[in-house]
């Protein structure tokens, strides 16, 4: 602890020149650097791996073997990578769906249901069109149908949010269950066109016509949906950074008062952003039907792709490029689940689910590191003249205003009252 | 209006009979990335004194106070309480040792009652808080220190002044010996400021050390016994108020001599550019109401709206700016009826609006300077960012906005620079009418001067300006005509030339006519 040397000649007793002993403490960050924004999610994933390793050890498995198998299954071979990309495809799209709404501080938790309805609409479109049209036309129409299906499903929460200020978290979340019941009913409980009439004892979806199948790349299962998803990420990025719509999204997400003041049509924006979010989730459903299951198959759709999209968006810190990367990572984890079962000591495939959950928990928990910096007992003052921004006092006000977390008022109050916090 | 400086009650008396300070900071240093907020600061606080901490925004006053109150940890130096070295790791620990702070931005739970807020965080409370006990204590403290608050009122319903009283009661309830008030008057009306001064004196008389953080010279001279002046994170002077003068303090604080008079040559007003015609806004808890307000602003004149805050200033500004549709009446900007047609219509008709809430309404906090400078401009579907950067570079130079560059996040700027960004955008649009609400509130001396000069300049160039301000001095200095707003009505009109301050004050308090 080498305090800056001082050449002051006064009668300060020795205790005055020694810095006061300190403990581990948190201090609000004045400015968040880019490095922190990248390092924190990486740290979250590492911690998730470590904690999951403890669990594996406790249940009698060797974490090193498990992780090695997972990496080999998902990232080491050509087909492993292909399968990882297949798993990542819907995650990119649901991640983007979460991203666009979260950017505006609208919380669409219903990508799951919007994805189902997108799948229903896309499969319906394919079955209606039959073999009449060429594949490219079919594919485009299915994607459009998927988007419309997702938009239709979010329309009610979106309208209620824009005009009645209904909490969209609750409405979108609850509609997920309704959507699941609906697709199950289409296949198991009705004689709809989605159901294969010949499937008798074990009902399943009607296979879509060959002309509606999304083309695949080579001999892999990677399908056109991946291209669509990556393209969607590029488009979302361009919209956010280059267009008036994206600028208005950022203003609205930052401060609704500022948006009103600037004359941004707030209701219209809320509606448009939520519909866009629903459309992206719906396209994910269309891609799953057209590229993978090739029928409306509830069991292969209802694997939490919409919820995983929230994890993807959060880990990517609402960055479209980050969404693609994180989706591939998470796709690999999901994909590896099946490979684990083939291990001699039968590691359950739920390890993948556990890992996913651990990653989300650590990602959310590490958010505190973005907002605060740890003051280690032995740390020296941060003195970085390179970042010459901001006076000391100006930022205090900014913190309150720019704070993304709702309910912070109360937390601040508690903190300064010295109560609950600490 | 700042109260007339009266001689400190303790002038000529030995201030420190015991000689030992209740609290002491020695060699405190605090660094933030790129900024040295405190640089070897020494401060000694004695029981029974009001100690002013004077300095411009960014001088390090709030940082020092935050360190004293345990919110920040100093990088170097030490704190002493009654001579004993202490480490205050948290606001809770500071409170437990008798050091409390009232922040500029209150830390109250809006949905809780006053009593609940006061008891919040008090660990001596039983598991189920004894509401009557707390309420009695709140009332008793209120009477003792002149802080009238109703303990059962919900904080969200209170005025800013009342909320501040709750904050003070909260710290007194916890039994503080040292109370830090961070810019307490920046949110208060003249009357509330007077009342606060009474409270501060009562607290000092009971032997508490009160630290009064301010950048307003007249206030410091009126209330403090001793003053410590800070500049650029250092202490540049510390002395009894009785032995100094406003002029000397100003020079210490700014580092140069400063002249606050704005030139207001008389000029004949032109045609009417803004008309409010029998405007009524029904009561709205968030904004307040307006009743039958009619006024005209002509080109080349400044019409000042004086009044205690919360008397309809906000609906008045928002109606004029097109943000709020009046329930009755018409709004005409530059000859065009824009009633209820939204802010973009008002702007298209030549109106610029400087809202009271700069960062949050006038500017989006986490956007860059360049982006905020374009916030209210019409945009094509695809943005031309290169032009934005060029515009920003030009405006930053023209308006002397001090920041690393156009891509700097707006919220990281100091208050004065934030206001300059807002003014740059609004004035650069070439408006014929300007509505400015509390344009200098909370700014430091230099920035106040800049803002006032900019407005005076625009008046000379033929802008009609509606200046809404609680600072009566400002209204009298800048305006040609003064209207007084009380409970949503215009109750008094006079020319600024030879205006009678007493009469205005009475009208502001609702006693006019």
PDB file of N, CA and C in Angstrom, chain A residues 6 13 15-16 19-20 22-23 27 30-31 241-244 247-248 250-251 254-255 257-258 260-263 375 381-384 387-388 390-394 397-398 413 416-419 421, chain B residues 26 30 32 34-35 40 58 60-62 73-75 80 87 89 92 105 107 109 120-121 174 286 323 343-344 347 353 360-361 364-366 371 375 379-383 385 404 411-412 425-426:
ATOM      1  N   UNK A   6       4.002  12.247   0.223  1.00  0.00           N
ATOM      2  CA  UNK A   6       3.637  13.635   0.478  1.00  0.00           C
ATOM      3  C   UNK A   6       4.771  14.331   1.182  1.00  0.00           C
ATOM      4  N   UNK A  13       0.091  13.403  13.262  1.00  0.00           N
ATOM      5  CA  UNK A  13       0.653  12.214  13.907  1.00  0.00           C
ATOM      6  C   UNK A  13       0.770  11.069  12.906  1.00  0.00           C
ATOM      7  N   UNK A  15      -0.409   8.254  12.637  1.00  0.00           N
ATOM      8  CA  UNK A  15      -1.634   7.577  12.217  1.00  0.00           C
ATOM      9  C   UNK A  15      -2.315   8.340  11.091  1.00  0.00           C
ATOM     10  N   UNK A  16      -2.029   9.641  11.000  1.00  0.00           N
ATOM     11  CA  UNK A  16      -2.680  10.440   9.968  1.00  0.00           C
ATOM     12  C   UNK A  16      -2.123  10.177   8.580  1.00  0.00           C
ATOM     13  N   UNK A  19      -2.920   5.291   5.579  1.00  0.00           N
ATOM     14  CA  UNK A  19      -4.309   5.269   5.137  1.00  0.00           C
ATOM     15  C   UNK A  19      -5.134   4.359   6.022  1.00  0.00           C
ATOM     16  N   UNK A  20      -6.371   4.788   6.199  1.00  0.00           N
ATOM     17  CA  UNK A  20      -7.263   4.043   7.070  1.00  0.00           C
ATOM     18  C   UNK A  20      -7.445   2.625   6.536  1.00  0.00           C
ATOM     19  N   UNK A  22      -9.085  -0.651   5.224  1.00  0.00           N
ATOM     20  CA  UNK A  22     -10.348  -0.762   4.485  1.00  0.00           C
ATOM     21  C   UNK A  22     -10.743  -2.212   4.323  1.00  0.00           C
ATOM     22  N   UNK A  23     -12.025  -2.383   4.087  1.00  0.00           N
ATOM     23  CA  UNK A  23     -12.541  -3.715   3.831  1.00  0.00           C
ATOM     24  C   UNK A  23     -13.060  -3.776   2.405  1.00  0.00           C
ATOM     25  N   UNK A  27     -18.352   0.380  -4.784  1.00  0.00           N
ATOM     26  CA  UNK A  27     -18.518   1.801  -5.059  1.00  0.00           C
ATOM     27  C   UNK A  27     -19.168   1.967  -6.412  1.00  0.00           C
ATOM     28  N   UNK A  30     -18.264   5.459 -12.018  1.00  0.00           N
ATOM     29  CA  UNK A  30     -18.554   6.747 -12.632  1.00  0.00           C
ATOM     30  C   UNK A  30     -18.839   6.566 -14.115  1.00  0.00           C
ATOM     31  N   UNK A  31     -18.037   5.766 -14.745  1.00  0.00           N
ATOM     32  CA  UNK A  31     -18.183   5.552 -16.184  1.00  0.00           C
ATOM     33  C   UNK A  31     -17.878   4.080 -16.432  1.00  0.00           C
ATOM     34  N   UNK A 241     -28.827   1.591 -35.327  1.00  0.00           N
ATOM     35  CA  UNK A 241     -27.773   2.605 -35.385  1.00  0.00           C
ATOM     36  C   UNK A 241     -27.966   3.628 -36.504  1.00  0.00           C
ATOM     37  N   UNK A 242     -28.684   3.252 -37.553  1.00  0.00           N
ATOM     38  CA  UNK A 242     -28.682   4.128 -38.720  1.00  0.00           C
ATOM     39  C   UNK A 242     -30.020   4.782 -39.049  1.00  0.00           C
ATOM     40  N   UNK A 243     -31.080   4.361 -38.408  1.00  0.00           N
ATOM     41  CA  UNK A 243     -32.379   4.874 -38.857  1.00  0.00           C
ATOM     42  C   UNK A 243     -33.048   5.749 -37.814  1.00  0.00           C
ATOM     43  N   UNK A 244     -34.000   6.534 -38.292  1.00  0.00           N
ATOM     44  CA  UNK A 244     -34.787   7.387 -37.411  1.00  0.00           C
ATOM     45  C   UNK A 244     -35.546   6.528 -36.404  1.00  0.00           C
ATOM     46  N   UNK A 247     -33.234   5.486 -33.714  1.00  0.00           N
ATOM     47  CA  UNK A 247     -32.905   6.645 -32.861  1.00  0.00           C
ATOM     48  C   UNK A 247     -34.048   6.904 -31.889  1.00  0.00           C
ATOM     49  N   UNK A 248     -35.275   6.836 -32.418  1.00  0.00           N
ATOM     50  CA  UNK A 248     -36.426   7.044 -31.536  1.00  0.00           C
ATOM     51  C   UNK A 248     -36.518   5.946 -30.483  1.00  0.00           C
ATOM     52  N   UNK A 250     -34.001   4.463 -29.139  1.00  0.00           N
ATOM     53  CA  UNK A 250     -32.998   4.747 -28.107  1.00  0.00           C
ATOM     54  C   UNK A 250     -33.458   5.873 -27.196  1.00  0.00           C
ATOM     55  N   UNK A 251     -34.064   6.905 -27.794  1.00  0.00           N
ATOM     56  CA  UNK A 251     -34.535   8.022 -26.979  1.00  0.00           C
ATOM     57  C   UNK A 251     -35.624   7.530 -26.016  1.00  0.00           C
ATOM     58  N   UNK A 254     -34.344   5.503 -23.256  1.00  0.00           N
ATOM     59  CA  UNK A 254     -33.543   6.265 -22.300  1.00  0.00           C
ATOM     60  C   UNK A 254     -34.433   7.098 -21.389  1.00  0.00           C
ATOM     61  N   UNK A 255     -35.398   7.802 -21.972  1.00  0.00           N
ATOM     62  CA  UNK A 255     -36.249   8.659 -21.156  1.00  0.00           C
ATOM     63  C   UNK A 255     -37.541   8.937 -21.910  1.00  0.00           C
ATOM     64  N   UNK A 257     -39.891  10.921 -21.013  1.00  0.00           N
ATOM     65  CA  UNK A 257     -40.162  12.357 -21.017  1.00  0.00           C
ATOM     66  C   UNK A 257     -39.435  13.038 -22.166  1.00  0.00           C
ATOM     67  N   UNK A 258     -38.176  12.651 -22.377  1.00  0.00           N
ATOM     68  CA  UNK A 258     -37.409  13.255 -23.464  1.00  0.00           C
ATOM     69  C   UNK A 258     -38.050  12.901 -24.804  1.00  0.00           C
ATOM     70  N   UNK A 260     -41.251  12.297 -25.409  1.00  0.00           N
ATOM     71  CA  UNK A 260     -42.446  13.129 -25.565  1.00  0.00           C
ATOM     72  C   UNK A 260     -42.065  14.542 -25.962  1.00  0.00           C
ATOM     73  N   UNK A 261     -41.066  15.059 -25.283  1.00  0.00           N
ATOM     74  CA  UNK A 261     -40.600  16.416 -25.522  1.00  0.00           C
ATOM     75  C   UNK A 261     -40.135  16.575 -26.969  1.00  0.00           C
ATOM     76  N   UNK A 262     -39.467  15.526 -27.481  1.00  0.00           N
ATOM     77  CA  UNK A 262     -38.954  15.599 -28.842  1.00  0.00           C
ATOM     78  C   UNK A 262     -40.051  15.354 -29.867  1.00  0.00           C
ATOM     79  N   UNK A 263     -41.256  15.059 -29.396  1.00  0.00           N
ATOM     80  CA  UNK A 263     -42.350  14.828 -30.323  1.00  0.00           C
ATOM     81  C   UNK A 263     -42.383  13.429 -30.901  1.00  0.00           C
ATOM     82  N   UNK A 375     -14.091  -2.495  -4.388  1.00  0.00           N
ATOM     83  CA  UNK A 375     -12.911  -1.877  -3.816  1.00  0.00           C
ATOM     84  C   UNK A 375     -12.252  -2.918  -2.920  1.00  0.00           C
ATOM     85  N   UNK A 381      -6.128   3.789  -5.503  1.00  0.00           N
ATOM     86  CA  UNK A 381      -7.125   4.595  -6.190  1.00  0.00           C
ATOM     87  C   UNK A 381      -7.015   4.446  -7.694  1.00  0.00           C
ATOM     88  N   UNK A 382      -8.178   4.329  -8.335  1.00  0.00           N
ATOM     89  CA  UNK A 382      -8.185   4.260  -9.789  1.00  0.00           C
ATOM     90  C   UNK A 382      -7.809   5.625 -10.332  1.00  0.00           C
ATOM     91  N   UNK A 383      -6.733   5.690 -11.064  1.00  0.00           N
ATOM     92  CA  UNK A 383      -6.310   6.980 -11.583  1.00  0.00           C
ATOM     93  C   UNK A 383      -5.933   6.792 -13.031  1.00  0.00           C
ATOM     94  N   UNK A 384      -6.891   7.038 -13.902  1.00  0.00           N
ATOM     95  CA  UNK A 384      -6.690   6.754 -15.307  1.00  0.00           C
ATOM     96  C   UNK A 384      -6.948   8.019 -16.106  1.00  0.00           C
ATOM     97  N   UNK A 387      -9.204   8.425 -19.544  1.00  0.00           N
ATOM     98  CA  UNK A 387     -10.636   8.653 -19.681  1.00  0.00           C
ATOM     99  C   UNK A 387     -10.979   9.992 -19.069  1.00  0.00           C
ATOM    100  N   UNK A 388     -10.711  11.028 -19.767  1.00  0.00           N
ATOM    101  CA  UNK A 388     -10.915  12.345 -19.182  1.00  0.00           C
ATOM    102  C   UNK A 388     -12.334  12.842 -19.328  1.00  0.00           C
ATOM    103  N   UNK A 390     -16.095  13.845 -17.740  1.00  0.00           N
ATOM    104  CA  UNK A 390     -17.019  14.021 -16.642  1.00  0.00           C
ATOM    105  C   UNK A 390     -16.402  14.583 -15.387  1.00  0.00           C
ATOM    106  N   UNK A 391     -17.084  15.511 -14.807  1.00  0.00           N
ATOM    107  CA  UNK A 391     -16.657  16.011 -13.526  1.00  0.00           C
ATOM    108  C   UNK A 391     -17.233  15.126 -12.450  1.00  0.00           C
ATOM    109  N   UNK A 392     -16.715  15.246 -11.276  1.00  0.00           N
ATOM    110  CA  UNK A 392     -17.098  14.331 -10.220  1.00  0.00           C
ATOM    111  C   UNK A 392     -18.556  14.479  -9.835  1.00  0.00           C
ATOM    112  N   UNK A 393     -19.065  15.687  -9.884  1.00  0.00           N
ATOM    113  CA  UNK A 393     -20.393  15.880  -9.348  1.00  0.00           C
ATOM    114  C   UNK A 393     -21.498  15.647 -10.360  1.00  0.00           C
ATOM    115  N   UNK A 394     -21.196  15.909 -11.610  1.00  0.00           N
ATOM    116  CA  UNK A 394     -22.228  15.785 -12.637  1.00  0.00           C
ATOM    117  C   UNK A 394     -22.814  14.395 -12.713  1.00  0.00           C
ATOM    118  N   UNK A 397     -26.109  12.978 -10.474  1.00  0.00           N
ATOM    119  CA  UNK A 397     -27.462  13.152 -10.979  1.00  0.00           C
ATOM    120  C   UNK A 397     -27.736  12.163 -12.091  1.00  0.00           C
ATOM    121  N   UNK A 398     -26.722  11.947 -12.911  1.00  0.00           N
ATOM    122  CA  UNK A 398     -26.913  11.075 -14.059  1.00  0.00           C
ATOM    123  C   UNK A 398     -27.260   9.669 -13.632  1.00  0.00           C
ATOM    124  N   UNK A 413     -33.103   4.896  -1.274  1.00  0.00           N
ATOM    125  CA  UNK A 413     -33.590   5.416  -0.007  1.00  0.00           C
ATOM    126  C   UNK A 413     -33.154   4.510   1.128  1.00  0.00           C
ATOM    127  N   UNK A 416     -29.357   4.885   1.808  1.00  0.00           N
ATOM    128  CA  UNK A 416     -28.889   6.041   2.551  1.00  0.00           C
ATOM    129  C   UNK A 416     -29.476   6.054   3.949  1.00  0.00           C
ATOM    130  N   UNK A 417     -30.586   5.370   4.134  1.00  0.00           N
ATOM    131  CA  UNK A 417     -31.111   5.266   5.484  1.00  0.00           C
ATOM    132  C   UNK A 417     -30.295   4.261   6.275  1.00  0.00           C
ATOM    133  N   UNK A 418     -29.436   3.539   5.547  1.00  0.00           N
ATOM    134  CA  UNK A 418     -28.585   2.583   6.233  1.00  0.00           C
ATOM    135  C   UNK A 418     -29.355   1.367   6.678  1.00  0.00           C
ATOM    136  N   UNK A 419     -30.441   1.082   6.031  1.00  0.00           N
ATOM    137  CA  UNK A 419     -31.295  -0.018   6.460  1.00  0.00           C
ATOM    138  C   UNK A 419     -31.008  -1.291   5.727  1.00  0.00           C
ATOM    139  N   UNK A 421     -29.996  -2.149   2.840  1.00  0.00           N
ATOM    140  CA  UNK A 421     -28.792  -2.370   2.069  1.00  0.00           C
ATOM    141  C   UNK A 421     -27.624  -2.677   2.983  1.00  0.00           C
TER     142      UNK A 421
ATOM    143  N   UNK B  26      -8.775  15.085   7.483  1.00  0.00           N
ATOM    144  CA  UNK B  26      -7.374  15.467   7.319  1.00  0.00           C
ATOM    145  C   UNK B  26      -6.805  14.859   6.047  1.00  0.00           C
ATOM    146  N   UNK B  30      -9.561  12.078  -3.097  1.00  0.00           N
ATOM    147  CA  UNK B  30     -10.465  11.146  -3.764  1.00  0.00           C
ATOM    148  C   UNK B  30     -10.321  11.316  -5.267  1.00  0.00           C
ATOM    149  N   UNK B  32     -11.529  10.090  -9.119  1.00  0.00           N
ATOM    150  CA  UNK B  32     -12.406   9.341 -10.002  1.00  0.00           C
ATOM    151  C   UNK B  32     -11.660   9.260 -11.322  1.00  0.00           C
ATOM    152  N   UNK B  34     -10.014  10.026 -14.281  1.00  0.00           N
ATOM    153  CA  UNK B  34      -9.783  11.268 -14.997  1.00  0.00           C
ATOM    154  C   UNK B  34      -9.975  12.530 -14.183  1.00  0.00           C
ATOM    155  N   UNK B  35     -10.426  12.391 -12.958  1.00  0.00           N
ATOM    156  CA  UNK B  35     -10.721  13.580 -12.164  1.00  0.00           C
ATOM    157  C   UNK B  35     -10.156  13.408 -10.762  1.00  0.00           C
ATOM    158  N   UNK B  40      -6.103  16.383  -1.053  1.00  0.00           N
ATOM    159  CA  UNK B  40      -5.592  16.732   0.277  1.00  0.00           C
ATOM    160  C   UNK B  40      -6.420  17.818   0.948  1.00  0.00           C
ATOM    161  N   UNK B  58     -18.638  20.972  -9.399  1.00  0.00           N
ATOM    162  CA  UNK B  58     -17.435  20.270  -9.808  1.00  0.00           C
ATOM    163  C   UNK B  58     -16.218  20.628  -8.978  1.00  0.00           C
ATOM    164  N   UNK B  60     -15.795  19.831  -5.948  1.00  0.00           N
ATOM    165  CA  UNK B  60     -15.502  18.735  -5.034  1.00  0.00           C
ATOM    166  C   UNK B  60     -16.234  18.801  -3.715  1.00  0.00           C
ATOM    167  N   UNK B  61     -17.195  19.727  -3.599  1.00  0.00           N
ATOM    168  CA  UNK B  61     -17.933  19.874  -2.346  1.00  0.00           C
ATOM    169  C   UNK B  61     -18.761  18.630  -2.033  1.00  0.00           C
ATOM    170  N   UNK B  62     -19.518  18.182  -3.045  1.00  0.00           N
ATOM    171  CA  UNK B  62     -20.388  17.029  -2.805  1.00  0.00           C
ATOM    172  C   UNK B  62     -19.582  15.776  -2.537  1.00  0.00           C
ATOM    173  N   UNK B  73     -15.486   6.197  -0.029  1.00  0.00           N
ATOM    174  CA  UNK B  73     -14.301   6.009   0.781  1.00  0.00           C
ATOM    175  C   UNK B  73     -13.207   6.900   0.208  1.00  0.00           C
ATOM    176  N   UNK B  74     -12.506   7.570   1.085  1.00  0.00           N
ATOM    177  CA  UNK B  74     -11.405   8.402   0.608  1.00  0.00           C
ATOM    178  C   UNK B  74     -10.269   7.506   0.134  1.00  0.00           C
ATOM    179  N   UNK B  75      -9.511   7.976  -0.874  1.00  0.00           N
ATOM    180  CA  UNK B  75      -8.346   7.214  -1.314  1.00  0.00           C
ATOM    181  C   UNK B  75      -7.185   7.420  -0.351  1.00  0.00           C
ATOM    182  N   UNK B  80     -11.819  12.079  11.555  1.00  0.00           N
ATOM    183  CA  UNK B  80     -11.804  11.951  13.003  1.00  0.00           C
ATOM    184  C   UNK B  80     -13.119  12.442  13.555  1.00  0.00           C
ATOM    185  N   UNK B  87     -13.198   5.117  10.570  1.00  0.00           N
ATOM    186  CA  UNK B  87     -13.410   4.759   9.176  1.00  0.00           C
ATOM    187  C   UNK B  87     -14.905   4.585   9.003  1.00  0.00           C
ATOM    188  N   UNK B  89     -17.551   3.291   6.711  1.00  0.00           N
ATOM    189  CA  UNK B  89     -17.616   2.457   5.523  1.00  0.00           C
ATOM    190  C   UNK B  89     -18.945   2.573   4.797  1.00  0.00           C
ATOM    191  N   UNK B  92     -24.774   4.048   6.773  1.00  0.00           N
ATOM    192  CA  UNK B  92     -25.344   3.538   8.006  1.00  0.00           C
ATOM    193  C   UNK B  92     -24.378   3.724   9.166  1.00  0.00           C
ATOM    194  N   UNK B 105     -30.516  15.213  -4.300  1.00  0.00           N
ATOM    195  CA  UNK B 105     -31.614  14.397  -4.811  1.00  0.00           C
ATOM    196  C   UNK B 105     -32.068  13.532  -3.646  1.00  0.00           C
ATOM    197  N   UNK B 107     -33.567  10.972  -0.999  1.00  0.00           N
ATOM    198  CA  UNK B 107     -33.572   9.508  -0.960  1.00  0.00           C
ATOM    199  C   UNK B 107     -34.726   9.059  -0.098  1.00  0.00           C
ATOM    200  N   UNK B 109     -38.653   7.085   0.040  1.00  0.00           N
ATOM    201  CA  UNK B 109     -39.555   6.161  -0.639  1.00  0.00           C
ATOM    202  C   UNK B 109     -40.874   6.895  -0.823  1.00  0.00           C
ATOM    203  N   UNK B 120     -37.361   4.262   8.524  1.00  0.00           N
ATOM    204  CA  UNK B 120     -36.690   3.323   7.628  1.00  0.00           C
ATOM    205  C   UNK B 120     -35.199   3.235   7.953  1.00  0.00           C
ATOM    206  N   UNK B 121     -34.734   2.041   8.179  1.00  0.00           N
ATOM    207  CA  UNK B 121     -33.311   1.856   8.419  1.00  0.00           C
ATOM    208  C   UNK B 121     -32.908   2.027   9.866  1.00  0.00           C
ATOM    209  N   UNK B 174     -32.457  10.234  13.977  1.00  0.00           N
ATOM    210  CA  UNK B 174     -31.389   9.283  14.268  1.00  0.00           C
ATOM    211  C   UNK B 174     -30.324   9.894  15.169  1.00  0.00           C
ATOM    212  N   UNK B 286     -49.825  15.392 -11.309  1.00  0.00           N
ATOM    213  CA  UNK B 286     -48.433  15.388 -11.683  1.00  0.00           C
ATOM    214  C   UNK B 286     -47.944  16.793 -12.006  1.00  0.00           C
ATOM    215  N   UNK B 323     -46.637  20.551 -25.306  1.00  0.00           N
ATOM    216  CA  UNK B 323     -46.564  19.218 -24.702  1.00  0.00           C
ATOM    217  C   UNK B 323     -47.868  18.844 -24.018  1.00  0.00           C
ATOM    218  N   UNK B 343     -45.787  18.959 -29.587  1.00  0.00           N
ATOM    219  CA  UNK B 343     -44.568  19.762 -29.531  1.00  0.00           C
ATOM    220  C   UNK B 343     -43.961  20.035 -30.910  1.00  0.00           C
ATOM    221  N   UNK B 344     -44.153  19.101 -31.841  1.00  0.00           N
ATOM    222  CA  UNK B 344     -43.525  19.317 -33.147  1.00  0.00           C
ATOM    223  C   UNK B 344     -44.188  20.474 -33.892  1.00  0.00           C
ATOM    224  N   UNK B 347     -42.930  23.678 -32.415  1.00  0.00           N
ATOM    225  CA  UNK B 347     -41.563  23.921 -32.840  1.00  0.00           C
ATOM    226  C   UNK B 347     -41.521  24.403 -34.286  1.00  0.00           C
ATOM    227  N   UNK B 353     -38.018  25.437 -26.627  1.00  0.00           N
ATOM    228  CA  UNK B 353     -38.448  25.195 -25.245  1.00  0.00           C
ATOM    229  C   UNK B 353     -37.276  24.663 -24.438  1.00  0.00           C
ATOM    230  N   UNK B 360     -33.305  14.491 -18.904  1.00  0.00           N
ATOM    231  CA  UNK B 360     -34.445  13.613 -18.639  1.00  0.00           C
ATOM    232  C   UNK B 360     -35.614  14.028 -19.489  1.00  0.00           C
ATOM    233  N   UNK B 361     -35.797  15.347 -19.677  1.00  0.00           N
ATOM    234  CA  UNK B 361     -36.843  15.812 -20.581  1.00  0.00           C
ATOM    235  C   UNK B 361     -36.208  16.533 -21.766  1.00  0.00           C
ATOM    236  N   UNK B 364     -31.828  13.445 -23.515  1.00  0.00           N
ATOM    237  CA  UNK B 364     -31.848  12.050 -23.098  1.00  0.00           C
ATOM    238  C   UNK B 364     -30.488  11.738 -22.480  1.00  0.00           C
ATOM    239  N   UNK B 365     -30.456  11.355 -21.200  1.00  0.00           N
ATOM    240  CA  UNK B 365     -29.185  11.300 -20.456  1.00  0.00           C
ATOM    241  C   UNK B 365     -28.116  10.416 -21.068  1.00  0.00           C
ATOM    242  N   UNK B 366     -28.466   9.220 -21.556  1.00  0.00           N
ATOM    243  CA  UNK B 366     -27.387   8.319 -21.969  1.00  0.00           C
ATOM    244  C   UNK B 366     -27.068   8.438 -23.452  1.00  0.00           C
ATOM    245  N   UNK B 371     -26.016  13.335 -30.532  1.00  0.00           N
ATOM    246  CA  UNK B 371     -27.390  12.836 -30.683  1.00  0.00           C
ATOM    247  C   UNK B 371     -28.391  13.769 -30.038  1.00  0.00           C
ATOM    248  N   UNK B 375     -31.954  15.913 -31.244  1.00  0.00           N
ATOM    249  CA  UNK B 375     -33.146  15.270 -30.674  1.00  0.00           C
ATOM    250  C   UNK B 375     -34.442  15.833 -31.238  1.00  0.00           C
ATOM    251  N   UNK B 379     -36.019  14.428 -38.893  1.00  0.00           N
ATOM    252  CA  UNK B 379     -35.065  13.489 -39.473  1.00  0.00           C
ATOM    253  C   UNK B 379     -35.693  12.783 -40.656  1.00  0.00           C
ATOM    254  N   UNK B 380     -34.851  12.426 -41.643  1.00  0.00           N
ATOM    255  CA  UNK B 380     -35.288  11.496 -42.672  1.00  0.00           C
ATOM    256  C   UNK B 380     -35.266  10.107 -42.071  1.00  0.00           C
ATOM    257  N   UNK B 381     -35.780   9.128 -42.809  1.00  0.00           N
ATOM    258  CA  UNK B 381     -35.816   7.754 -42.271  1.00  0.00           C
ATOM    259  C   UNK B 381     -34.423   7.213 -41.977  1.00  0.00           C
ATOM    260  N   UNK B 382     -33.427   7.642 -42.745  1.00  0.00           N
ATOM    261  CA  UNK B 382     -32.060   7.184 -42.479  1.00  0.00           C
ATOM    262  C   UNK B 382     -31.254   8.371 -41.952  1.00  0.00           C
ATOM    263  N   UNK B 383     -30.490   8.118 -40.902  1.00  0.00           N
ATOM    264  CA  UNK B 383     -29.789   9.214 -40.232  1.00  0.00           C
ATOM    265  C   UNK B 383     -28.491   9.573 -40.938  1.00  0.00           C
ATOM    266  N   UNK B 385     -25.296  10.604 -39.862  1.00  0.00           N
ATOM    267  CA  UNK B 385     -24.481  10.779 -38.658  1.00  0.00           C
ATOM    268  C   UNK B 385     -23.271  11.656 -38.882  1.00  0.00           C
ATOM    269  N   UNK B 404     -15.019  16.007 -23.898  1.00  0.00           N
ATOM    270  CA  UNK B 404     -13.979  15.390 -24.724  1.00  0.00           C
ATOM    271  C   UNK B 404     -14.336  15.370 -26.213  1.00  0.00           C
ATOM    272  N   UNK B 411     -24.920  12.634 -19.925  1.00  0.00           N
ATOM    273  CA  UNK B 411     -25.078  12.636 -18.477  1.00  0.00           C
ATOM    274  C   UNK B 411     -23.750  12.772 -17.742  1.00  0.00           C
ATOM    275  N   UNK B 412     -22.628  12.566 -18.456  1.00  0.00           N
ATOM    276  CA  UNK B 412     -21.346  12.671 -17.757  1.00  0.00           C
ATOM    277  C   UNK B 412     -20.872  14.119 -17.685  1.00  0.00           C
ATOM    278  N   UNK B 425     -28.879  23.527 -28.874  1.00  0.00           N
ATOM    279  CA  UNK B 425     -29.843  22.931 -29.794  1.00  0.00           C
ATOM    280  C   UNK B 425     -31.043  23.849 -30.002  1.00  0.00           C
ATOM    281  N   UNK B 426     -31.587  24.353 -28.907  1.00  0.00           N
ATOM    282  CA  UNK B 426     -32.816  25.138 -29.022  1.00  0.00           C
ATOM    283  C   UNK B 426     -32.566  26.472 -29.709  1.00  0.00           C
TER     284      UNK B 426
END
